[in-house]
């Protein structure tokens, strides 16, 4: 959720410096006379054939890669080629480093690479070998000391033959997500590679390997990376006792158990990462105190046993301590004041309480401090603002009160103080933080200042979130164009007045613009269309006086548009440009004064609503994935906040306007819709039977119009329909029976004097009311109503819940309506509250 320098980045930069050094020195030792080729012809040929077997593919993922093989030219000395190293005496190719060279294609076992027998170092990392298997012929490089195939899209099994490479010092197969290793191969590998110093199998699937086979790892091992390998079972204690072990990363193996030993741990260990494992770490007298050389200790979401948190204070060489997500409910121990070398301290997502202790004043090297999601209280002490190197300060979601102090230095890049009870003015020193990238001061209901235009001095901002405060005054005009990097601007739920900034300009990176819930007036500025990256635009609940802003249809990426509860008026004419609003998935223009007939041409351009997708991911900002899109929507007259929205969700809300005329038949094209609301207008004519094509519909509200005629029996085909409201119209004739319709009660139909059927307790003239079939709720079908109720609690609308897939694939929708009844019975009158609560909690 932030731009902090991760450990791996940090290590990478160290490694980079190291390799930079060695690369420079090795290239100086080369003899640059090209007249006399050092490289034998057959080697040039093999290398050129190797080059031919791949294409060059650029990937946005690895921006800085260079196509090294492009410089390889027949007739020149291959020992001088980019990425090739030769033995100066014999001219044999001993090193091939094509890391990050944009190679793409399959590496078959007949590749000429395997004729370069003398290779000692081979690095093919950061390429795309298109799910090639690692050929058993790798086992023929008998003198290989370094083999690095990290992040290069290899798949299948690691071949047994790799264990023949008994001179290997470094083996790195990390980041190949479809690679796995079998127990036999791993066991041989571990036994035979006796010179191994660095082993990295991160993200290689090792779920079949018994952790016990790690026992046989070479005693020369200095770094072991098994991050996310799916290891299951008990880790042998002697792993921690390997005498030369410096780095140990077992992170993210949730099935890994065992315990961290209390003594004899390698005294050169400087990095230990047991996060997201179940390995027990004991906090009792002098257990972890022995780890004197430790500089990085990462224990987030761990199995920490015992309460002597103060023991961490003995690890006085610590650079980084991560104890996030461990349920500590106590004060921050004063012994942490001994950790004067700390750069990174992450205590987030625990229940730490009390005030921020004074010793923080002594931790002058702190660069990254994350105390978010705790129960800390009191004021934020001024010495935090005086820490000279601080670039990340995250205190969100605590109980801090009082003013925000003045920062004494200009080192900040990330500041999140949201969800506290801070008040008072914004400190002017924030505007001097010229490297600030993220500024989040949301949800402090007592922040009452005006937004000053000096905020526009922060030219590197990507995220500016001041939402849910009590800010007043006008939004400064410069907010539209002060930073081309800005991608999230959230000033929603304040008391801002004046007009929407009209200074949006070309090159804008804005993805998310939320001004919902203010007092903004005037028109929607045309310049917004210059923000071509915009995906989310919420201007709802203001006092905007305008006609429907057709020009927004030019925004090619716009997915969510909310203009509800403003003073929009006039007819909605059809769009003039091609492809207008074609990406839109959520459109809410309810609660305005739009009139005239429903615009058919407009419906016709909403391609995003015509498509159905199954994408379960939550919509988040591309540039800042911690930022999930959320909106408030009206549901049965209640406003509910959807904190996360799944990508497949489609909603169209035209309710509470003054639309007249008939519902166009074209509405049947908006096949992706889950929610359609046309209620509280003055629509006339029949209910279109084309609605039956909206097969994904879960909620349909056409209440409080002047619709006439019968309810089309085809609506019973809408098998996912959970909520139907046709009340307060002039409908007549029998209420259709069967399927979904058996689950709707009187409230769906009331206020239509001409309707008959059991729901409205009126017999139809031409015969007896057909009885409702019995509800045959069946617990044994695999999931009981609890699961569904949980879905309710977490996300509420079916389309937005985790239960969605279950519904979609295993159950017809009449089932979940039935479950809703069960829920009603259980929850009774508190149901609505429970739902709202649940939706928020998510
Ligand atoms: C290096 O180049 C020089 C000419 O510049 C030549 O005399 C010498 O033999 C070369 N050395 C090797 C090892 O090729
Ligand atoms: C290959 O070169 C890259 C830099 O381009 C470097 O990071 C990497 O360590 C090198 N690999 C080997 C095995 O030296
Ligand atoms: C990549 O793999 C796919 C699937 O096996 C195959 O169809 C395609 O031809 C391969 N592309 C190259 C360049 O090897
Ligand atoms: C190498 O093997 C692959 C797959 O078996 C084959 O398609 C390709 O033609 C072979 N290449 C050469 C040079 O023999
Ligand atoms: C491997 O290294 C040894 C010792 O340096 C050397 O004698 C031998 O020729 C090398 N083998 C190959 C295939 O390069
Ligand atoms: C172990 O390495 C030796 C070479 O040092 C090799 O001869 C032997 O086959 C290897 N064993 C396995 C199981 O790969
Ligand atoms: C691949 O792994 C090696 C270590 O085994 C590392 O030195 C190298 O930097 C990695 N490659 C890249 C491109 O980072
Ligand atoms: C393996 O490669 C990854 C990716 O470059 C790197 O982060 C890691 O440090 C390497 N592992 C070892 C043990 O050098
Ligand atoms: C470790 O810390 C505890 C509590 O702060 C202290 O009592 C103990 O003496 C320390 N042990 C060592 C070995 O420094
Ligand atoms: C802060 O929290 C502590 C522990 O929960 C409590 O005892 C104390 O009264 C609180 N202080 C304030 C100012 O709220
Ligand atoms: C800060 O460090 C000084 C000097 O070591 C020490 O005297 C003081 O007690 C420390 N302050 C706190 C609050 O730990
Ligand atoms: C806002 O500030 C007032 C007075 O300072 C205080 O009484 C009130 O509790 C604060 N509100 C919140 C939500 O913190």
Coordinates of C-alpha atoms in Angstrom, one line a residue, residues 434-643:
X434 CA 9.2 18.6 -2.3
X435 CA 9.6 14.9 -2.8
X436 CA 6.3 13.9 -1.4
X437 CA 4.6 11.3 -3.6
X438 CA 1.7 10.2 -1.4
X439 CA -0.3 12.5 0.9
X440 CA -3.2 11.0 2.7
X441 CA -5.0 12.9 5.4
X442 CA -8.4 11.4 4.9
X443 CA -11.0 10.7 7.6
X444 CA -10.1 13.0 10.4
X445 CA -13.4 14.6 10.9
X446 CA -11.9 17.6 12.8
X447 CA -9.5 18.8 10.1
X448 CA -11.2 22.0 9.2
X449 CA -8.8 24.1 7.1
X450 CA -9.2 25.5 3.6
X451 CA -7.2 23.7 0.9
X452 CA -4.4 26.2 0.2
X453 CA -3.0 26.7 -3.3
X454 CA 0.5 26.1 -1.9
X455 CA -0.5 22.4 -2.0
X456 CA 0.3 22.8 -5.7
X457 CA 4.0 23.1 -4.9
X458 CA 4.1 19.4 -4.4
X459 CA 5.0 18.6 -8.0
X460 CA 5.7 14.9 -7.5
X461 CA 2.5 13.9 -5.9
X462 CA 0.8 10.8 -7.2
X463 CA -1.8 10.5 -4.5
X464 CA -3.6 13.3 -2.8
X465 CA -6.4 12.1 -0.5
X466 CA -8.0 14.6 1.8
X467 CA -11.5 13.0 1.8
X468 CA -13.9 12.7 4.7
X469 CA -12.7 15.7 6.6
X470 CA -14.4 19.0 7.2
X471 CA -12.4 21.1 4.7
X472 CA -13.9 24.3 3.6
X473 CA -13.2 27.1 1.1
X474 CA -12.9 26.5 -2.6
X475 CA -10.8 23.8 -4.3
X476 CA -7.8 25.7 -5.7
X477 CA -7.8 26.0 -9.5
X478 CA -4.2 24.8 -9.7
X479 CA -5.3 21.3 -8.6
X480 CA -6.1 20.6 -12.2
X481 CA -2.6 20.9 -13.5
X482 CA 0.0 21.2 -10.8
X483 CA 1.4 17.7 -11.3
X484 CA 1.4 15.5 -14.3
X485 CA 2.1 12.5 -12.1
X486 CA -1.0 12.9 -10.0
X487 CA -3.1 9.8 -10.5
X488 CA -5.5 9.9 -7.5
X489 CA -7.2 13.1 -6.3
X490 CA -9.8 12.5 -3.6
X491 CA -11.4 15.5 -2.0
X492 CA -14.8 13.8 -1.5
X493 CA -17.0 14.3 1.6
X494 CA -15.9 17.8 2.7
X495 CA -17.5 21.2 2.5
X496 CA -15.7 22.6 -0.5
X497 CA -17.5 25.4 -2.3
X498 CA -17.0 27.2 -5.6
X499 CA -16.5 25.5 -8.9
X500 CA -14.7 22.4 -10.0
X501 CA -11.1 23.3 -11.1
X502 CA -11.1 23.8 -14.9
X503 CA -7.4 23.7 -15.4
X504 CA -7.0 20.0 -16.3
X505 CA -4.3 19.7 -19.0
X506 CA -2.8 17.5 -21.6
X507 CA -0.5 14.8 -20.3
X508 CA -2.5 14.3 -17.1
X509 CA -2.1 11.0 -15.4
X510 CA -5.3 11.3 -13.4
X511 CA -7.1 8.0 -13.0
X512 CA -9.3 8.7 -10.1
X513 CA -11.1 11.9 -9.4
X514 CA -13.5 12.1 -6.5
X515 CA -15.2 15.3 -5.5
X516 CA -18.4 13.6 -4.2
X517 CA -20.3 15.1 -1.3
X518 CA -19.2 18.8 -1.4
X519 CA -21.0 22.0 -2.1
X520 CA -19.5 22.6 -5.6
X521 CA -21.5 24.7 -8.0
X522 CA -21.3 25.7 -11.7
X523 CA -20.7 23.4 -14.6
X524 CA -18.6 20.4 -15.2
X525 CA -15.4 21.7 -16.9
X526 CA -14.7 20.6 -20.5
X527 CA -11.1 20.3 -19.7
X528 CA -11.7 17.1 -17.8
X529 CA -11.5 15.3 -21.1
X530 CA -7.8 16.1 -21.2
X531 CA -7.4 13.5 -18.5
X532 CA -7.4 10.6 -20.9
X533 CA -6.4 8.1 -18.3
X534 CA -9.4 8.8 -16.2
X535 CA -11.2 5.6 -15.1
X536 CA -13.2 6.8 -12.1
X537 CA -15.1 10.1 -11.9
X538 CA -17.4 10.9 -9.0
X539 CA -19.0 14.3 -8.9
X540 CA -22.1 13.2 -7.0
X541 CA -23.9 15.0 -4.2
X542 CA -22.9 18.5 -5.2
X543 CA -24.8 21.5 -6.6
X544 CA -23.7 21.2 -10.2
X545 CA -26.0 23.0 -12.6
X546 CA -25.5 21.7 -16.1
X547 CA -26.9 19.6 -18.8
X548 CA -25.8 16.0 -19.2
X549 CA -22.0 16.2 -20.0
X550 CA -21.8 14.3 -23.2
X551 CA -18.2 15.4 -23.8
X552 CA -17.1 12.9 -21.0
X553 CA -17.9 10.2 -23.5
X554 CA -14.5 11.0 -25.1
X555 CA -12.7 9.6 -22.1
X556 CA -11.6 6.2 -23.5
X557 CA -11.0 4.5 -20.2
X558 CA -13.9 5.9 -18.1
X559 CA -15.4 3.0 -16.2
X560 CA -17.3 4.6 -13.4
X561 CA -19.2 7.8 -13.7
X562 CA -21.3 9.1 -10.8
X563 CA -23.2 12.4 -11.2
X564 CA -26.0 11.7 -8.8
X565 CA -27.8 14.2 -6.7
X566 CA -26.9 17.4 -8.5
X567 CA -28.9 19.8 -10.6
X568 CA -28.4 18.3 -14.0
X569 CA -31.3 19.1 -16.3
X570 CA -32.6 19.1 -19.9
X571 CA -32.9 16.2 -22.4
X572 CA -30.3 13.5 -22.8
X573 CA -29.7 13.6 -26.5
X574 CA -27.8 10.8 -28.3
X575 CA -24.0 11.1 -28.3
X576 CA -22.3 12.6 -31.3
X577 CA -19.0 10.9 -31.2
X578 CA -18.2 7.3 -32.1
X579 CA -17.4 5.0 -29.3
X580 CA -18.6 7.4 -26.7
X581 CA -18.7 6.0 -23.1
X582 CA -17.8 2.6 -24.5
X583 CA -15.8 1.5 -21.4
X584 CA -18.5 2.6 -18.9
X585 CA -19.6 -0.1 -16.4
X586 CA -21.2 2.0 -13.7
X587 CA -23.3 5.0 -14.5
X588 CA -25.3 6.7 -11.7
X589 CA -27.2 9.9 -12.7
X590 CA -30.0 9.5 -10.3
X591 CA -31.5 12.3 -8.3
X592 CA -31.2 15.0 -11.0
X593 CA -33.8 16.8 -13.1
X594 CA -33.1 15.2 -16.5
X595 CA -36.1 15.0 -18.7
X596 CA -37.4 13.9 -22.0
X597 CA -37.4 10.4 -23.3
X598 CA -34.8 7.8 -22.4
X599 CA -32.0 8.3 -25.0
X600 CA -31.9 5.2 -27.3
X601 CA -28.7 6.2 -29.1
X602 CA -27.0 6.6 -25.8
X603 CA -27.9 3.0 -24.7
X604 CA -26.5 1.9 -28.0
X605 CA -23.0 3.1 -27.3
X606 CA -22.7 1.6 -23.8
X607 CA -20.6 -1.3 -25.0
X608 CA -19.1 -1.9 -21.6
X609 CA -22.5 -2.7 -20.3
X610 CA -23.2 -5.0 -23.2
X611 CA -20.3 -7.2 -22.3
X612 CA -20.3 -9.8 -19.6
X613 CA -17.1 -10.7 -17.9
X614 CA -16.2 -12.9 -15.0
X615 CA -13.4 -10.8 -13.7
X616 CA -13.3 -11.3 -10.0
X617 CA -10.5 -8.8 -9.3
X618 CA -11.3 -5.6 -7.4
X619 CA -11.0 -2.4 -9.4
X620 CA -7.9 -0.6 -8.2
X621 CA -5.9 2.3 -9.4
X622 CA -3.2 1.1 -11.8
X623 CA -0.5 3.2 -10.4
X624 CA -1.3 2.6 -6.8
X625 CA -2.8 -0.8 -6.2
X626 CA -3.6 -0.2 -2.6
X627 CA -6.3 2.2 -3.7
X628 CA -9.5 0.3 -4.3
X629 CA -12.4 2.0 -6.0
X630 CA -15.3 2.6 -3.8
X631 CA -18.7 4.3 -4.3
X632 CA -21.9 4.8 -2.4
X633 CA -24.9 3.4 -4.1
X634 CA -28.6 3.5 -3.4
X635 CA -30.1 0.1 -2.6
X636 CA -33.8 -0.1 -1.8
X637 CA -33.8 3.5 -0.7
X638 CA -30.7 3.2 1.5
X639 CA -27.3 4.6 0.7
X640 CA -24.6 2.0 1.1
X641 CA -20.9 2.3 0.6
X642 CA -19.2 -0.3 -1.5
X643 CA -15.7 -0.3 -0.3

